[in-house]
Coordinates of C-alpha atoms (C1' of nucleotides) in Angstrom, one line a residue:
Chain K
M298 CA 156.7 79.5 228.5
S299 CA 153.9 79.8 230.6
P300 CA 151.0 81.6 228.6
T301 CA 149.3 84.6 229.8
P302 CA 145.8 84.6 229.7
G303 CA 144.0 87.9 229.2
L304 CA 146.8 89.4 227.4
S305 CA 146.1 88.1 223.8
A306 CA 146.8 91.1 221.8
L307 CA 146.3 94.7 221.6
D308 CA 143.8 95.0 219.0
P309 CA 144.3 93.2 215.7
H310 CA 147.7 94.8 214.9
S311 CA 146.7 97.8 213.2
A312 CA 146.4 97.2 209.6
S313 CA 148.7 98.9 207.1
L314 CA 148.4 102.6 206.4
A315 CA 147.3 102.0 202.7
E316 CA 144.8 99.8 204.1
R317 CA 143.2 102.0 206.4
T318 CA 143.5 104.8 203.8
I319 CA 141.1 102.5 201.5
V320 CA 138.6 102.6 204.1
T321 CA 138.9 106.4 204.6
L322 CA 138.6 107.1 201.0
R323 CA 135.3 104.9 200.4
K324 CA 134.0 106.8 203.4
A325 CA 134.9 110.2 202.1
V326 CA 133.6 109.1 198.3
L327 CA 130.4 108.1 200.1
A328 CA 130.1 111.0 202.4
G329 CA 130.3 113.2 199.4
V330 CA 133.7 114.7 200.3
L331 CA 135.2 113.3 197.0
V332 CA 132.8 114.6 194.2
P333 CA 132.4 112.2 191.1
G334 CA 133.9 113.7 188.0
R335 CA 136.1 116.4 189.5
L336 CA 140.0 115.8 188.9
Y337 CA 142.0 115.2 192.1
S338 CA 145.6 114.8 192.6
V339 CA 147.5 112.1 194.9
Y340 CA 149.4 115.0 196.1
Q341 CA 146.5 116.9 197.3
V342 CA 144.8 114.0 199.0
A343 CA 148.0 112.9 200.9
E344 CA 148.3 116.5 202.0
D345 CA 144.8 116.4 203.3
L346 CA 145.1 113.1 205.3
G347 CA 148.5 114.2 206.7
I348 CA 150.3 111.3 204.8
S349 CA 152.8 110.8 202.2
R350 CA 151.6 109.9 198.5
S351 CA 152.7 106.2 198.4
P352 CA 149.9 104.7 200.6
V353 CA 147.5 107.2 199.1
R354 CA 148.5 105.7 195.7
E355 CA 148.4 102.3 196.6
A356 CA 144.7 102.8 198.2
L357 CA 143.7 104.6 195.1
L358 CA 144.7 102.0 192.9
R359 CA 142.8 99.3 194.8
L360 CA 139.8 101.4 194.3
A361 CA 140.4 101.4 190.5
E362 CA 140.5 98.1 190.2
T363 CA 136.9 98.0 191.4
G364 CA 135.9 100.8 189.0
M365 CA 135.3 103.2 191.8
V366 CA 137.9 105.6 190.5
R367 CA 139.7 106.2 187.5
F368 CA 143.3 107.5 187.0
E369 CA 144.3 109.8 184.1
R370 CA 148.1 109.8 183.4
N371 CA 149.7 112.9 184.5
R372 CA 146.5 114.4 185.0
G373 CA 145.1 113.3 188.3
F374 CA 142.0 110.9 189.1
R375 CA 138.4 110.9 189.3
V376 CA 135.6 109.0 191.4
V377 CA 133.5 107.4 188.7
P378 CA 129.8 106.7 189.4
P379 CA 128.8 103.5 187.7
A380 CA 127.4 103.6 183.9
P381 CA 124.1 101.8 183.3
H382 CA 126.2 99.0 181.7
D383 CA 128.1 98.8 184.9
I384 CA 125.1 98.2 187.1
A385 CA 124.1 95.6 185.0
E386 CA 127.4 93.8 184.9
I387 CA 127.6 94.0 188.7
F388 CA 124.3 92.5 189.3
S389 CA 124.7 89.9 186.6
I390 CA 127.6 88.6 188.3
R391 CA 126.4 88.9 192.1
L392 CA 123.1 87.0 190.9
A393 CA 125.8 84.4 189.6
L394 CA 127.5 84.0 192.9
E395 CA 125.1 84.7 195.5
V396 CA 122.2 82.7 194.4
P397 CA 124.1 79.2 194.5
A398 CA 126.0 80.6 197.5
V399 CA 122.9 80.8 199.3
R400 CA 121.5 77.5 198.3
R401 CA 124.7 75.9 199.7
A402 CA 124.8 78.1 202.9
T403 CA 121.3 77.1 203.7
L404 CA 121.9 73.2 203.3
H405 CA 125.1 73.5 205.3
A406 CA 124.5 76.2 208.0
S407 CA 125.2 75.3 211.6
A408 CA 122.4 76.4 214.5
D409 CA 125.2 79.3 215.5
E410 CA 125.1 80.4 211.8
R411 CA 121.4 80.6 211.6
A412 CA 121.6 83.0 215.0
A413 CA 123.9 85.1 213.6
L414 CA 122.0 85.6 210.5
R415 CA 119.0 86.2 212.5
R416 CA 120.7 88.7 214.4
R417 CA 122.1 90.8 211.4
Y418 CA 118.6 90.6 210.1
E419 CA 117.4 92.1 213.3
A420 CA 120.2 95.0 213.2
M421 CA 118.6 95.9 209.6
E422 CA 115.6 95.9 211.2
A423 CA 116.1 98.1 214.1
A424 CA 118.2 100.4 211.8
A425 CA 115.0 100.8 209.4
H426 CA 112.7 101.5 212.4
S427 CA 115.4 104.3 213.9
G428 CA 115.7 105.3 210.0
D429 CA 119.4 105.1 210.4
E430 CA 120.0 104.8 206.5
P431 CA 124.0 104.2 207.1
A432 CA 123.8 101.5 209.8
F433 CA 121.0 100.1 207.6
E434 CA 123.3 100.0 204.6
E435 CA 126.1 98.4 206.7
H436 CA 123.9 95.7 208.1
D437 CA 122.6 94.9 204.4
Q438 CA 126.2 94.5 203.2
E439 CA 127.0 92.2 206.3
L440 CA 123.9 90.1 206.0
H441 CA 125.0 89.3 202.4
A442 CA 128.6 89.0 203.4
L443 CA 127.6 86.4 206.0
L444 CA 125.7 84.2 203.7
I445 CA 128.7 84.0 201.6
D446 CA 130.7 83.4 204.6
I447 CA 128.7 80.7 205.6
D448 CA 129.1 79.2 201.9
G449 CA 132.8 79.0 202.7
N450 CA 133.9 80.8 199.7
A451 CA 136.3 83.5 200.8
R452 CA 137.1 84.7 197.2
A453 CA 133.6 85.0 196.3
G454 CA 133.1 86.9 199.1
R455 CA 136.0 89.3 198.2
I456 CA 134.5 89.6 194.8
V457 CA 131.2 90.5 196.1
A458 CA 132.1 92.9 198.6
N459 CA 134.1 94.9 195.6
L460 CA 131.0 95.1 193.5
R461 CA 128.8 96.0 196.2
D462 CA 131.1 99.0 196.7
A463 CA 131.6 99.9 193.2
T464 CA 127.5 100.2 193.3
R465 CA 127.2 102.0 196.4
L466 CA 127.5 105.3 194.8
A467 CA 124.6 104.6 192.6
G468 CA 122.5 103.8 195.5
A469 CA 123.6 105.7 198.5
S470 CA 121.9 108.9 199.3
T471 CA 119.1 108.2 197.2
V472 CA 117.6 105.2 198.7
E473 CA 114.9 106.7 200.3
S474 CA 113.5 108.5 197.4
D475 CA 112.4 105.7 195.5
R476 CA 112.2 103.1 198.3
S477 CA 111.7 103.2 202.1
L478 CA 114.0 101.1 204.3
Q479 CA 111.0 99.2 205.0
E480 CA 110.7 98.2 201.6
V481 CA 114.2 97.3 201.4
L482 CA 114.0 95.1 204.8
I483 CA 110.9 93.1 203.6
D484 CA 112.7 92.1 200.4
H485 CA 115.1 90.6 202.7
L486 CA 112.6 88.7 204.9
P487 CA 112.1 85.8 202.4
I488 CA 115.6 85.3 202.4
V489 CA 116.3 85.0 206.3
E490 CA 112.7 82.7 206.8
A491 CA 113.8 80.5 203.9
F492 CA 117.5 80.0 205.4
E493 CA 116.1 79.2 208.9
A494 CA 113.6 76.9 207.5
A495 CA 116.5 75.3 205.7
D496 CA 114.7 75.6 202.7
A497 CA 117.4 76.1 200.0
E498 CA 115.5 76.2 197.0
A499 CA 113.4 79.1 198.6
A500 CA 116.3 80.6 199.9
A501 CA 118.0 80.9 196.5
S502 CA 114.8 82.1 194.5
S503 CA 114.3 84.4 197.1
M504 CA 117.8 86.0 196.8
E505 CA 117.4 85.8 193.2
R506 CA 114.2 87.8 193.3
H507 CA 115.7 90.3 195.6
L508 CA 119.0 91.1 193.5
E509 CA 116.8 91.4 190.5
T510 CA 114.4 94.0 191.9
T511 CA 117.6 95.9 193.6
G512 CA 119.7 95.6 190.4
R513 CA 116.8 96.6 188.0
L514 CA 116.0 99.8 190.4
L515 CA 119.5 101.0 190.6
L516 CA 119.8 100.4 186.7
R517 CA 116.6 102.6 186.1
R518 CA 118.2 105.2 188.5
A519 CA 121.6 105.0 186.5
L520 CA 119.6 105.5 183.1
R521 CA 118.0 108.3 184.3
R522 CA 121.0 110.0 185.7
H523 CA 122.7 109.5 182.4
G524 CA 119.7 111.1 180.5
S525 CA 119.5 107.9 178.6
T526 CA 116.7 107.1 176.8
E527 CA 117.8 103.2 176.4
D528 CA 115.4 100.6 178.0
E529 CA 116.3 99.0 181.1
S530 CA 115.1 95.6 180.2
S531 CA 117.1 95.3 177.2
I532 CA 120.5 96.0 179.0
W533 CA 119.3 93.9 181.9
D534 CA 118.3 90.9 180.0
R535 CA 121.3 91.1 177.7
L536 CA 123.8 90.9 180.4
A537 CA 121.9 89.1 183.6
G538 CA 119.1 87.5 181.5
R539 CA 118.6 83.8 182.8
P540 CA 116.5 82.2 179.8
Chain N
M35 CA 171.2 87.3 198.9
S36 CA 171.5 85.0 196.0
P37 CA 170.4 86.3 192.3
T38 CA 167.5 85.0 190.5
P39 CA 168.9 83.9 187.0
G40 CA 166.4 83.9 184.2
L41 CA 164.8 86.9 185.5
S42 CA 165.3 90.0 183.2
A43 CA 164.2 91.9 180.4
L44 CA 160.6 93.5 180.3
D45 CA 158.5 92.0 177.4
P46 CA 156.3 94.7 175.5
H47 CA 157.0 98.3 175.1
S48 CA 153.5 99.4 175.8
A49 CA 151.5 100.4 178.9
S50 CA 152.8 101.4 182.3
L51 CA 155.9 99.9 183.7
A52 CA 154.1 98.2 186.5
E53 CA 151.5 96.7 184.1
R54 CA 154.5 95.3 182.2
T55 CA 156.0 94.0 185.4
I56 CA 152.9 92.2 186.2
V57 CA 153.2 90.3 182.8
T58 CA 156.9 89.5 183.4
L59 CA 156.5 88.2 186.8
R60 CA 153.7 85.9 185.9
K61 CA 155.6 84.3 183.2
A62 CA 158.3 84.3 185.7
V63 CA 156.2 82.1 187.9
L64 CA 155.1 79.8 185.7
A65 CA 158.5 79.2 183.9
G66 CA 159.4 78.5 187.5
V67 CA 162.0 81.1 187.7
L68 CA 160.1 82.5 190.9
V69 CA 160.0 79.2 193.1
P70 CA 157.0 78.8 195.4
G71 CA 157.7 78.6 199.1
R72 CA 160.9 80.5 198.6
L73 CA 161.5 84.0 200.3
Y74 CA 162.1 86.8 198.0
S75 CA 162.5 90.4 198.1
V76 CA 161.0 93.2 196.0
Y77 CA 164.5 95.0 196.4
Q78 CA 166.3 92.1 194.5
V79 CA 163.6 91.6 192.0
A80 CA 163.9 95.1 191.1
E81 CA 167.5 94.8 190.7
D82 CA 167.2 91.9 188.4
L83 CA 164.7 93.7 186.2
G84 CA 166.7 96.8 185.9
I85 CA 163.9 98.7 187.4
S86 CA 163.1 100.3 190.6
R87 CA 161.3 99.0 193.4
S88 CA 158.2 101.0 192.7
P89 CA 156.6 99.3 189.8
V90 CA 157.6 96.0 191.1
R91 CA 155.8 96.3 194.6
E92 CA 152.7 97.8 192.5
A93 CA 152.9 94.6 190.5
L94 CA 153.4 92.2 193.3
L95 CA 150.5 93.7 195.2
R96 CA 148.2 93.0 192.4
L97 CA 149.2 89.3 191.9
A98 CA 148.9 89.2 195.6
E99 CA 145.4 90.3 195.4
T100 CA 144.7 87.1 193.1
G101 CA 146.4 85.0 195.6
M102 CA 149.2 84.2 193.4
V103 CA 151.9 85.9 195.9
R104 CA 151.9 86.6 199.6
F105 CA 153.7 89.6 201.1
E106 CA 155.1 89.0 204.6
R107 CA 155.9 92.3 206.2
N108 CA 159.6 93.1 206.8
R109 CA 160.2 89.8 205.7
G110 CA 159.7 89.3 201.9
F111 CA 157.2 87.8 199.7
R112 CA 156.4 84.3 198.6
V113 CA 154.8 82.5 195.3
V114 CA 152.3 80.5 197.0
P115 CA 150.7 77.4 194.6
P116 CA 146.8 76.9 195.4
A117 CA 145.6 74.8 198.0
P118 CA 143.0 72.3 197.3
H119 CA 140.6 74.7 199.0
D120 CA 141.5 77.5 196.8
I121 CA 141.1 75.3 193.5
A122 CA 137.7 74.3 194.6
E123 CA 136.6 77.9 195.5
I124 CA 137.8 79.2 192.0
F125 CA 136.0 76.5 190.3
S126 CA 132.9 77.1 192.0
I127 CA 133.2 80.8 190.9
R128 CA 134.3 79.9 187.2
L129 CA 131.1 77.7 187.0
A130 CA 128.8 80.3 188.4
L131 CA 130.3 82.9 185.9
E132 CA 131.1 81.0 182.9
V133 CA 128.0 78.7 182.2
P134 CA 125.7 81.6 182.3
A135 CA 127.9 83.5 180.2
V136 CA 128.2 80.8 177.4
R137 CA 124.3 80.7 177.5
R138 CA 124.1 84.1 176.9
A139 CA 126.9 84.4 174.5
T140 CA 125.5 81.4 172.4
L141 CA 122.3 83.3 171.9
H142 CA 123.5 86.6 171.0
A143 CA 126.5 85.8 169.0
S144 CA 127.2 87.0 165.6
A145 CA 128.5 85.4 162.6
D146 CA 131.9 87.0 162.8
E147 CA 132.0 86.2 166.6
R148 CA 131.0 82.6 165.8
A149 CA 134.1 82.6 163.1
A150 CA 136.4 83.8 165.8
L151 CA 135.5 81.4 168.1
R152 CA 135.9 78.6 165.6
R153 CA 139.4 80.1 164.6
R154 CA 140.4 80.0 168.4
Y155 CA 139.4 76.2 168.6
E156 CA 141.4 75.7 165.4
A157 CA 144.5 77.2 167.0
M158 CA 144.0 75.0 170.2
E159 CA 144.0 72.0 167.7
A160 CA 147.3 73.1 165.9
A161 CA 149.0 73.6 169.1
A162 CA 147.8 70.1 170.2
H163 CA 148.8 68.7 167.2
S164 CA 152.2 70.1 167.4
G165 CA 152.5 69.2 171.1
D166 CA 153.0 73.0 171.8
E167 CA 151.8 73.0 175.3
P168 CA 152.3 76.5 176.0
A169 CA 150.5 77.6 173.1
F170 CA 148.1 75.6 173.7
E171 CA 147.4 76.8 177.3
E172 CA 147.3 80.3 175.5
H173 CA 144.9 79.6 173.2
D174 CA 142.8 77.8 175.8
Q175 CA 142.6 80.9 178.0
E176 CA 141.8 82.9 174.9
L177 CA 138.7 80.6 174.2
H178 CA 137.4 81.2 177.6
A179 CA 138.1 84.5 177.6
L180 CA 136.5 85.2 174.1
L181 CA 133.3 83.5 175.2
I182 CA 133.1 86.0 178.0
D183 CA 133.9 88.9 175.7
I184 CA 130.7 87.7 173.5
D185 CA 128.8 87.8 176.5
G186 CA 129.7 91.6 177.0
N187 CA 130.5 91.4 180.8
A188 CA 134.0 93.1 181.1
R189 CA 134.0 92.7 184.7
A190 CA 133.4 89.0 184.7
G191 CA 136.4 88.6 182.2
R192 CA 138.5 90.3 184.4
I193 CA 137.6 88.1 187.5
V194 CA 137.9 84.8 185.4
A195 CA 141.0 85.8 184.0
N196 CA 142.6 86.3 187.6
L197 CA 140.9 83.0 188.7
R198 CA 142.8 81.0 185.7
D199 CA 146.1 83.0 186.7
A200 CA 145.8 81.7 190.2
T201 CA 145.3 77.9 189.3
R202 CA 147.8 78.2 186.3
L203 CA 150.3 77.0 188.9
A204 CA 148.6 74.0 189.9
G205 CA 148.1 72.9 186.3
A206 CA 151.0 74.1 183.8
S207 CA 153.9 71.8 183.2
T208 CA 152.0 68.7 184.6
V209 CA 149.2 68.6 182.2
E210 CA 150.5 65.7 180.1
S211 CA 151.1 63.8 182.8
D212 CA 147.5 63.3 183.7
R213 CA 145.8 64.2 180.4
S214 CA 146.9 64.5 176.7
L215 CA 146.5 67.7 175.0
Q216 CA 144.2 66.0 172.9
E217 CA 142.0 65.0 175.8
V218 CA 141.9 68.7 176.8
L219 CA 141.1 69.7 173.2
I220 CA 138.1 67.1 172.8
D221 CA 136.9 68.4 176.2
H222 CA 136.2 71.9 174.6
L223 CA 134.8 70.3 171.0
P224 CA 131.3 70.0 172.7
I225 CA 131.1 73.8 173.7
V226 CA 132.2 74.7 170.3
E227 CA 129.8 72.8 168.6
A228 CA 127.0 73.9 170.6
F229 CA 127.9 77.3 170.2
E230 CA 128.2 77.1 166.4
A231 CA 124.6 75.3 166.3
A232 CA 123.1 78.3 168.6
D233 CA 122.1 75.6 171.2
A234 CA 122.6 77.6 174.3
E235 CA 121.7 74.8 176.7
A236 CA 124.0 72.4 175.0
A237 CA 126.6 75.3 175.1
A238 CA 126.1 75.8 178.7
S239 CA 125.9 72.3 180.1
S240 CA 129.2 71.3 178.0
M241 CA 130.8 74.1 179.7
E242 CA 129.7 73.1 183.1
R243 CA 130.9 69.6 182.1
H244 CA 134.2 70.7 180.9
L245 CA 134.9 73.0 184.0
E246 CA 133.6 70.3 186.5
T247 CA 136.2 67.6 185.1
T248 CA 139.3 70.2 184.9
G249 CA 138.3 71.6 188.3
R250 CA 138.3 67.9 189.8
L251 CA 141.5 67.1 188.0
L252 CA 143.3 69.9 189.4
L253 CA 141.8 69.4 192.6
R254 CA 143.1 65.7 192.9
R255 CA 146.6 67.1 191.9
A256 CA 146.5 69.6 194.8
L257 CA 145.3 67.1 197.2
R258 CA 148.1 64.6 196.3
R259 CA 150.7 67.6 196.4
H260 CA 149.5 68.6 199.9
G261 CA 149.9 65.1 200.8
S262 CA 146.2 65.2 202.1
T263 CA 144.1 62.2 202.6
E264 CA 140.9 64.4 202.4
D265 CA 137.9 63.1 200.1
E266 CA 138.1 65.3 196.4
S267 CA 134.4 64.9 196.3
S268 CA 133.5 66.1 199.8
I269 CA 135.4 69.3 199.3
W270 CA 134.1 69.8 195.6
D271 CA 130.5 69.1 196.6
R272 CA 131.0 71.5 199.5
L273 CA 131.8 74.4 197.5
A274 CA 130.9 73.9 194.1
G275 CA 128.0 71.6 194.4
R276 CA 125.0 72.3 192.4
P277 CA 122.3 70.4 194.2
Chain X
dC95 C1' 173.6 73.1 229.2
dC96 C1' 169.5 76.0 228.7
dC97 C1' 167.4 80.5 228.8
dT98 C1' 167.4 85.0 227.8
dA99 C1' 168.1 89.4 225.6
dA100 C1' 171.5 92.4 223.4
dC101 C1' 172.4 92.8 218.4
dA102 C1' 173.2 92.4 213.2
dT103 C1' 170.7 91.5 209.2
dG104 C1' 167.4 92.2 205.7
dT105 C1' 162.9 93.7 204.6
dA106 C1' 158.0 95.8 203.6
dA107 C1' 155.8 100.0 204.2
dC108 C1' 156.1 104.7 204.0
dA109 C1' 158.2 109.2 202.8
dT110 C1' 160.4 112.1 199.5
dG111 C1' 162.8 113.2 194.9
dC112 C1' 162.8 113.4 189.9
dT113 C1' 160.9 113.5 185.2
dA114 C1' 158.2 113.3 181.1
dC115 C1' 154.0 114.2 180.1
dT116 C1' 149.0 116.6 179.6
dC117 C1' 146.8 120.7 179.2
dA118 C1' 145.4 125.2 179.9
dT119 C1' 146.7 129.7 178.7
dG120 C1' 148.1 133.3 175.8
dA121 C1' 150.9 135.7 172.6
dC122 C1' 152.0 135.5 167.9
dC123 C1' 150.9 135.2 162.8
dG124 C1' 148.5 134.7 158.7
Chain P
dC213 C1' 139.2 137.2 163.6
dG214 C1' 140.9 132.3 163.5
dG215 C1' 144.3 129.2 163.8
dT216 C1' 149.1 127.7 165.5
dC217 C1' 152.6 127.4 168.6
dA218 C1' 155.5 128.4 172.7
dT219 C1' 155.3 128.1 177.7
dG220 C1' 154.3 127.2 182.1
dA221 C1' 151.8 124.9 185.9
dG222 C1' 150.5 120.7 187.7
dT223 C1' 150.3 115.6 187.8
dA224 C1' 151.1 110.2 187.5
dG225 C1' 154.9 107.1 187.2
dC226 C1' 159.0 105.8 188.3
dA227 C1' 163.2 106.1 191.2
dT228 C1' 165.3 106.6 195.9
dG229 C1' 165.7 107.7 200.7
dT230 C1' 163.9 106.5 205.9
dT231 C1' 162.1 103.9 209.4
dA232 C1' 160.1 100.6 212.0
dC233 C1' 159.9 95.7 212.6
dA234 C1' 160.6 90.4 212.0
dT235 C1' 163.6 87.4 212.6
dG236 C1' 168.6 84.7 213.0
dT237 C1' 172.8 84.9 215.7
dT238 C1' 175.3 85.0 219.7
dA239 C1' 177.1 86.6 223.9
dG240 C1' 176.4 86.4 228.7
dG241 C1' 174.0 84.8 233.1
dG242 C1' 171.9 80.8 235.6

DNA sequence: CCCTAACATGTAACATGCTACTCATGACCG
DNA sequence: CGGTCATGAGTAGCATGTTACATGTTAGGG
């Protein structure tokens, strides 16, 4: 059969409804439409979205696995902001995965990949200058994702993406109160520079520093929000310490 | 379609039905009741188990997330044995997570926890001596789980458990062909000894050695099964290398 | 004989029905 | 007045109905 160039596909076959619902619900949570702590029902959400309960339940189950949401049998479900301990767990794992990933990625990156990372960083930069925080967060996420992609470990990529999701609630709208976008931006710069210079060790240690400062910051916030008097460093060192 | 003999009876009577179905299906896969490659349907499995499609679908979706199973829209689902690349991915992640976890666990373990680990090892030992491979595998899994438990990172524990599951297919019934239970057992001994001696560095490096030898072994097997001529070390180093 | 397309079959994905449970409320009793 | 218990509303979890689609089969045209 003769191929028909230019007629490849009408969009990547629209994902399943459940899949799209995950995205929708994530946005709703981040936008504050779904308030942490309040009790919701699958019933109600399905009606609001104009779809049936099945895909909604499926989406929520997925989000429940990341810890973003918790089901209460015969009661409903809640959006749960991550507790301090969760933050520490998450960043401990991210440190373990992303630091070696960046080291390997730096060693094996192609010219195209270097250019792609640079473009991501410049997108972050632009978003920072125009003060577009949602876009900034988006590009931040994708920069991290790209590095893991280059490393070639798709599973690790999915794990890290899920972990990031779970922490979004702890950071999102309060980023600017503690740290300007500029500060977060320059936190990433050494990673990108070391990556481009093919200095794997420098890239790895830059990533380590970046994740540690970000993690500790979010941990402090979570402790404050919880009204806990516990010490940040003791929790951090216990779970994410690297002696 | 043909029935699936040997697939019946939901084991424990607790938790949700979907949860129990996950366990049942995992066992069915490991026992070879659900054959890799063959096309099954939710409909059929539900009937064999004497329950409805909902919990079965939910369970399969969970297993699909770990990569143990793959859905094909409007076709059915398959059990997929891990490809060589998957094995390398999985062990790369396990190395990243378990090595630091053991290091921290060793530093912070209580006397009770030391005793518990010792008991696990002795259980492995007993299973090895009596040649009970399923029990051996079980205790092996639980020894690793216990170490992560002691580290206190529940998320990491779940991640590693899922990864282990995904590789079970690659190892399971063929352990003895390449390696005796005794060999696997003594592979664990230095970890336990270092743990008891509170020598964190030794425990970490023993774990690293253990995971590397096991991972490489399973990788070789997967390559052979795939009829691939690719080099074990090039794949391994690319994904799990630690320069 | 090859190619095409209508058709039949079987399925995941989605929609809807049903049930046992949780919990708030308030009447009733000590 | 405080505590117990019926009761009713509302839900997750499970069961079942429905739909759109991917694929194997086969009839029909060249």
